[in-house]
Amino acid sequence: MREFLTLLSPQAALERWLNALSDSEPDGEDIPSIEALGRVTIAGIRAPEPMPSFPRSTVDGYAVRAADTFGASDSLPAYLRLVGEVGMGKAPDFILQPGQAALIYTGGMLPEGADAVVMLEHTQVTLPGEIEVLRAVAVGENVLKVGEDVQVGDEVIPAGVRLRPAEIGGLMGLGITKLRVAKRPRVGIISSGDEVIPPDQPLGMAQVRDINSYSIGALVDMLGGIPQRYGIVPDREEALREVLTRALSESQMVIISAGSSISTRDLTARVMDEMGPPGVLVHGINIRPGKPTILAVCNGKPVLGLSGNPVSALVVASLFLPAVLDKLSGVKLQRPRARVQARLTINLPSQAGREDYVPVRLMETQEGYLAEPIFYKSNLIFSLVRADGVLRIPADATGLGLGATAEVWLL
Amino acid sequence: MREFLTLLSPQAALERWLNALSDSEPDGEDIPSIEALGRVTIAGIRAPEPMPSFPRSTVDGYAVRAADTFGASDSLPAYLRLVGEVGMGKAPDFILQPGQAALIYTGGMLPEGADAVVMLEHTQVTLPGEIEVLRAVAVGENVLKVGEDVQVGDEVIPAGVRLRPAEIGGLMGLGITKLRVAKRPRVGIISSGDEVIPPDQPLGMAQVRDINSYSIGALVDMLGGIPQRYGIVPDREEALREVLTRALSESQMVIISAGSSISTRDLTARVMDEMGPPGVLVHGINIRPGKPTILAVCNGKPVLGLSGNPVSALVVASLFLPAVLDKLSGVKLQRPRARVQARLTINLPSQAGREDYVPVRLMETQEGYLAEPIFYKSNLIFSLVRADGVLRIPADATGLGLGATAEVWLL
């Protein structure tokens, strides 16, 4: 189970992985809309009523019949009889007749008979009970029609949308106070390595504390999954096999942060490959950091093998997890990911044919962001702590020059 | 309390608001590090131990004394005696003498006496108990020194940092399993308007359901605050005064989504101004949507008055809340905000001297994102539901042309 000789690009590797996943839809659960931020719709949501549900003024002014204002100007005003005022939240108890106007506020309901609103600043009150209209309005001007935002039965939110504040507001506006969403996918996380101990234990010589279970767990949480930690497994085939079997049966996905040595990585890949078809799909990716990444699918469930190196593990997880967690959550509408464009403060060499991700600190200037690379040796988690994001050097470049613009993915 | 005649730019308005806030630090609370994602450090965190805590190999290979390899090459290898293997997680029980080598794996502890590691692929085993080194290594090559990531006492995370997965991993790696963070700021949210009803009630004629309490509440939640809803207040001065007084006493910040009519907005500003010095600082901003925004500070606490228009309210809140919630949370290290560059699919006119934010849908292409504006009348929340973000037209432009590149803030 050695690494494959021809390494795939990250994009090709991700595509192969996603395509091998089961197409089954996630299970649903009913929750209050008020708790639905970040959750994913499981069915299209249709409007049970129109919005707005009555003709509304969009300005402060006078409800009129547009025809009564035709030709009106500063020098030749139209004179209308003021017959009332529309109270907020109440349907007007009168019908507007030709030659009449009624005071109305933003959001107020147009009286029957009216078909437009003249803005306050285009009117003048000269005699009590009469207004002068100084500008003509067209039919429908300054008015929201019934159903102008949504009509009854419109699909206002399709299936597979991750809900943001705008959607929460829209649901409430339509009186939809609960809805069915996809269950959050449960992601099993396993750390392996004879040298790894839990963070709360005293550190012996030659030991390191488990970082990846927690950094990757936090990322899973951030991306809408439920991290389920399975602790630390020694570098023995049976031990790994037993925990992986259990994690796979209890989760929608499993992530293994393997030891960093070649033999440990091979052991991990071998065990993953046994867990059900198609097994390991990608072993080794043309990327730095993250070359030893393993992508597998076992009986329809994704399994991700990360290097034990915490920098490599977190960079690779940041690249691969958003798409796979979206898929497991039933997301059909992919939103753009947070990134910024930045100019490099130095020359940055790289190897052509391989995608490099370099941790950078960003500095905001008048002309946009500057990206200052953070140099680090393998394995230093605090090089990522010092970074705002990772700068991508495309595979077709042999590096980027001082002042070159590149994309930075925010961490 | 009419809108000010000279409108400030959004940047100047925000600056004036932030500068008037109390400088007091937020209260702290102790929490497990595992729950600290998105929370803000309240004091600098120092390393209680070095990282790594022992000299570690970064490759699979042989631990050696570098001097023994000087001059080694394919044609003239250095011959070293193989004296053992370093087990993972165990301190080697031997001292490496001149002329000796020991097998070591990535992450393994260097034996005493060794000062470098030769990669496996630069060696050859010809006789049992002997290796040939085909390339020289320098002192320290392929080795992480003790404290190379962090030294004991280093400030690894300063005060005022919002914790991401990298920081969570770093804390765990240092054995810091609990820490003191700022309490999440409580944000009181008030909706006002005689026409507004709660989402779960049947809609009468001329009534609308409360959207803003929920869209803005979800945004507050997303930004690390605790939204505390105070319900819907009728458009009467005493009612608003009473609720605002209570909300201010129970929260670190208050947001009022006022009615949309001029008289209602004036009433809101008047009541805000009474609540303690300095009162209303900004009334009206040079921005669309969002011109009628009110920024106040009452006894050191920020109060934000938003228009009742749900699109305007959410766009303005998205622009102003991140900075003020960061300040209330004690954030000192501002991270870049999620945004993308996109090219316009059409000409987009705007009024010079005013900043415009236009809801857009983004389409990913080979050449980057295209932004397609979503046209809407005032007040239509579902125009934001259809959008990926809002595209900014700077104040000094009279619009942007087809193909022009602009910044899109993700919603």
GROMACS .gro file of C-alpha atoms in nm, chain A residues 34 37 49-54 56-58 60 88-91 105-107 109 120 140 143-145 148-150 156-157 164-177 194-195 199-200 203-211 214-216 218-219 221-222 229 235 260-263 314 333-341 362 364 369 377-389 410-411, chain B residues 34 37 49-54 56-58 60 88-91 105-107 109 120 140 143-145 148-150 156-157 164-177 194-195 199-200 203-211 214-216 218-219 221-222 229 235 260-263 314 333-341 362 364 369 377-389 410-411:
model
  196
   34ILE     CA    1  -3.461   3.033   1.533
   37LEU     CA    2  -2.840   2.913   1.145
   49GLU     CA    3  -4.851   3.334   0.193
   50PRO     CA    4  -4.749   3.621  -0.032
   51MET     CA    5  -4.494   3.877   0.077
   52PRO     CA    6  -4.586   4.152   0.116
   53SER     CA    7  -4.939   4.039   0.194
   54PHE     CA    8  -5.092   4.381   0.123
   56ARG     CA    9  -4.738   4.873   0.094
   57SER     CA   10  -4.601   5.220   0.060
   58THR     CA   11  -4.220   5.236   0.040
   60ASP     CA   12  -4.368   5.865   0.359
   88MET     CA   13  -4.964   5.170   1.070
   89GLY     CA   14  -5.076   4.811   1.110
   90LYS     CA   15  -5.438   4.888   1.030
   91ALA     CA   16  -5.632   4.843   0.707
  105TYR     CA   17  -4.617   5.628   0.606
  106THR     CA   18  -4.346   5.391   0.490
  107GLY     CA   19  -4.483   5.038   0.530
  109MET     CA   20  -5.124   4.980   0.358
  120LEU     CA   21  -4.394   6.400   0.102
  140GLY     CA   22  -4.738   5.154  -0.889
  143VAL     CA   23  -4.566   5.091  -0.386
  144LEU     CA   24  -4.479   4.725  -0.322
  145LYS     CA   25  -4.746   4.507  -0.478
  148GLU     CA   26  -4.375   4.136  -0.515
  149ASP     CA   27  -4.107   3.967  -0.300
  150VAL     CA   28  -4.262   3.620  -0.309
  156VAL     CA   29  -3.821   3.061  -0.150
  157ILE     CA   30  -3.536   2.839  -0.031
  164ARG     CA   31  -2.756   3.227   0.679
  165PRO     CA   32  -2.904   3.524   0.869
  166ALA     CA   33  -3.092   3.633   0.553
  167GLU     CA   34  -3.269   3.296   0.524
  168ILE     CA   35  -3.355   3.292   0.896
  169GLY     CA   36  -3.514   3.635   0.853
  170GLY     CA   37  -3.700   3.527   0.540
  171LEU     CA   38  -3.842   3.217   0.711
  172MET     CA   39  -3.966   3.424   1.005
  173GLY     CA   40  -4.114   3.683   0.769
  174LEU     CA   41  -4.328   3.408   0.617
  175GLY     CA   42  -4.432   3.272   0.956
  176ILE     CA   43  -4.229   2.952   0.911
  177THR     CA   44  -4.112   2.904   1.270
  194ASP     CA   45   0.291   0.531   1.991
  195GLU     CA   46   0.441   0.868   2.078
  199PRO     CA   47  -0.329   1.671   2.620
  200ASP     CA   48  -0.413   1.644   2.990
  203LEU     CA   49   0.458   1.460   2.901
  204GLY     CA   50   0.719   1.184   2.916
  205MET     CA   51   1.044   1.192   2.722
  206ALA     CA   52   0.996   1.138   2.347
  207GLN     CA   53   0.621   1.191   2.376
  208VAL     CA   54   0.401   1.454   2.213
  209ARG     CA   55   0.049   1.562   2.295
  210ASP     CA   56  -0.239   1.497   2.062
  211ILE     CA   57  -0.298   1.815   1.859
  214TYR     CA   58  -0.859   1.891   1.854
  215SER     CA   59  -0.757   2.120   1.569
  216ILE     CA   60  -0.937   1.896   1.317
  218ALA     CA   61  -1.266   2.231   1.587
  219LEU     CA   62  -1.260   2.257   1.207
  221ASP     CA   63  -1.741   2.184   1.423
  222MET     CA   64  -1.685   2.507   1.231
  229ARG     CA   65  -1.314   1.173   1.914
  235ASP     CA   66   0.064   0.183   1.584
  260SER     CA   67   0.423   1.048   1.023
  261SER     CA   68   0.663   0.766   0.938
  262ILE     CA   69   0.623   0.586   0.607
  263SER     CA   70   0.556   0.249   0.769
  314LEU     CA   71  -0.478   2.123   0.929
  333LEU     CA   72  -2.575   2.522  -0.331
  334GLN     CA   73  -2.202   2.572  -0.277
  335ARG     CA   74  -2.119   2.919  -0.149
  336PRO     CA   75  -1.788   3.090  -0.229
  337ARG     CA   76  -1.522   3.032   0.034
  338ALA     CA   77  -1.363   3.305   0.240
  339ARG     CA   78  -1.048   3.424   0.072
  340VAL     CA   79  -0.871   3.744  -0.011
  341GLN     CA   80  -0.630   3.858  -0.280
  362LEU     CA   81  -0.184   3.958   0.607
  364GLU     CA   82  -0.405   4.569   0.525
  369TYR     CA   83  -0.359   4.320   0.146
  377LYS     CA   84   0.998   2.367   0.949
  378SER     CA   85   0.764   2.075   0.930
  379ASN     CA   86   0.542   2.007   1.230
  380LEU     CA   87   0.523   2.345   1.398
  381ILE     CA   88   0.160   2.415   1.483
  382PHE     CA   89   0.241   2.766   1.602
  383SER     CA   90   0.345   2.866   1.251
  384LEU     CA   91  -0.025   2.835   1.169
  385VAL     CA   92  -0.123   3.017   1.485
  386ARG     CA   93   0.084   3.310   1.358
  387ALA     CA   94  -0.086   3.298   1.015
  388ASP     CA   95  -0.406   3.461   0.891
  389GLY     CA   96  -0.436   3.217   0.603
  410LEU     CA   97  -0.847   3.232   0.541
  411LEU     CA   98  -0.783   2.981   0.817
  445ILE     CA   99  -1.199   2.208   2.371
  448LEU     CA  100  -1.344   2.781   1.923
  460GLU     CA  101   0.690   2.385   2.834
  461PRO     CA  102   0.897   2.395   2.515
  462MET     CA  103   0.765   2.255   2.189
  463PRO     CA  104   0.898   2.019   2.080
  464SER     CA  105   1.012   1.903   2.423
  465PHE     CA  106   1.285   1.677   2.283
  467ARG     CA  107   1.282   1.520   1.696
  468SER     CA  108   1.357   1.374   1.358
  469THR     CA  109   1.150   1.524   1.075
  471ASP     CA  110   1.256   0.854   0.830
  499MET     CA  111   0.846   0.588   1.884
  500GLY     CA  112   0.747   0.747   2.213
  501LYS     CA  113   1.051   0.615   2.398
  502ALA     CA  114   1.376   0.788   2.489
  516TYR     CA  115   1.141   0.743   1.223
  517THR     CA  116   0.969   1.074   1.165
  518GLY     CA  117   0.888   1.216   1.507
  520MET     CA  118   1.371   1.127   1.957
  531LEU     CA  119   1.656   0.681   0.428
  551GLY     CA  120   2.081   2.003   1.278
  554VAL     CA  121   1.599   1.770   1.317
  555LEU     CA  122   1.363   1.990   1.518
  556LYS     CA  123   1.549   2.132   1.815
  559GLU     CA  124   1.211   2.534   1.794
  560ASP     CA  125   0.834   2.598   1.769
  561VAL     CA  126   0.800   2.766   2.108
  567VAL     CA  127   0.210   3.182   2.210
  568ILE     CA  128  -0.129   3.350   2.187
  575ARG     CA  129  -0.947   2.925   1.543
  576PRO     CA  130  -0.878   2.552   1.494
  577ALA     CA  131  -0.502   2.623   1.479
  578GLU     CA  132  -0.504   2.790   1.822
  579ILE     CA  133  -0.716   2.509   1.973
  580GLY     CA  134  -0.459   2.259   1.844
  581GLY     CA  135  -0.169   2.467   1.974
  582LEU     CA  136  -0.322   2.495   2.323
  583MET     CA  137  -0.375   2.119   2.340
  584GLY     CA  138  -0.022   2.056   2.215
  585LEU     CA  139   0.107   2.253   2.514
  586GLY     CA  140  -0.119   2.072   2.758
  587ILE     CA  141  -0.332   2.382   2.820
  588THR     CA  142  -0.674   2.218   2.854
  605ASP     CA  143  -4.727   4.925   1.524
  606GLU     CA  144  -4.751   4.708   1.211
  610PRO     CA  145  -4.364   3.539   1.338
  611ASP     CA  146  -4.583   3.277   1.504
  614LEU     CA  147  -5.114   3.785   0.994
  615GLY     CA  148  -5.386   4.050   1.000
  616MET     CA  149  -5.443   4.300   0.720
  617ALA     CA  150  -5.171   4.569   0.703
  618GLN     CA  151  -4.945   4.370   0.939
  619VAL     CA  152  -4.597   4.229   0.877
  620ARG     CA  153  -4.405   3.972   1.071
  621ASP     CA  154  -4.089   4.059   1.262
  622ILE     CA  155  -3.791   3.970   1.042
  625TYR     CA  156  -3.422   3.710   1.384
  626SER     CA  157  -3.194   3.796   1.090
  627ILE     CA  158  -2.995   4.038   1.308
  629ALA     CA  159  -2.859   3.519   1.380
  630LEU     CA  160  -2.586   3.759   1.268
  632ASP     CA  161  -2.478   3.478   1.707
  633MET     CA  162  -2.252   3.420   1.404
  640ARG     CA  163  -3.464   3.954   2.200
  646ASP     CA  164  -4.436   5.331   1.819
  671SER     CA  165  -3.927   5.297   0.852
  672SER     CA  166  -4.120   5.623   0.855
  673ILE     CA  167  -3.934   5.944   0.924
  674SER     CA  168  -4.136   6.025   1.236
  725LEU     CA  169  -2.910   4.329   0.742
  744LEU     CA  170  -0.613   4.120   1.653
  745GLN     CA  171  -0.856   4.194   1.370
  746ARG     CA  172  -0.862   3.918   1.108
  747PRO     CA  173  -0.939   3.990   0.742
  748ARG     CA  174  -1.306   3.953   0.655
  749ALA     CA  175  -1.443   3.702   0.409
  750ARG     CA  176  -1.467   3.858   0.066
  751VAL     CA  177  -1.396   3.776  -0.293
  752GLN     CA  178  -1.307   3.976  -0.601
  773LEU     CA  179  -2.160   3.489  -0.773
  775GLU     CA  180  -1.737   3.069  -1.046
  780TYR     CA  181  -1.594   3.500  -1.002
  788LYS     CA  182  -3.718   4.725  -0.454
  789SER     CA  183  -3.674   4.834  -0.099
  790ASN     CA  184  -3.780   4.592   0.172
  791LEU     CA  185  -3.757   4.256  -0.002
  792ILE     CA  186  -3.572   4.016   0.227
  793PHE     CA  187  -3.571   3.744  -0.035
  794SER     CA  188  -3.349   3.955  -0.260
  795LEU     CA  189  -3.079   3.890   0.002
  796VAL     CA  190  -3.174   3.523   0.023
  797ARG     CA  191  -3.096   3.501  -0.350
  798ALA     CA  192  -2.758   3.674  -0.302
  799ASP     CA  193  -2.415   3.531  -0.216
  800GLY     CA  194  -2.288   3.867  -0.100
  821LEU     CA  195  -1.993   3.742   0.165
  822LEU     CA  196  -2.320   3.742   0.355
   0.00000   0.00000   0.00000
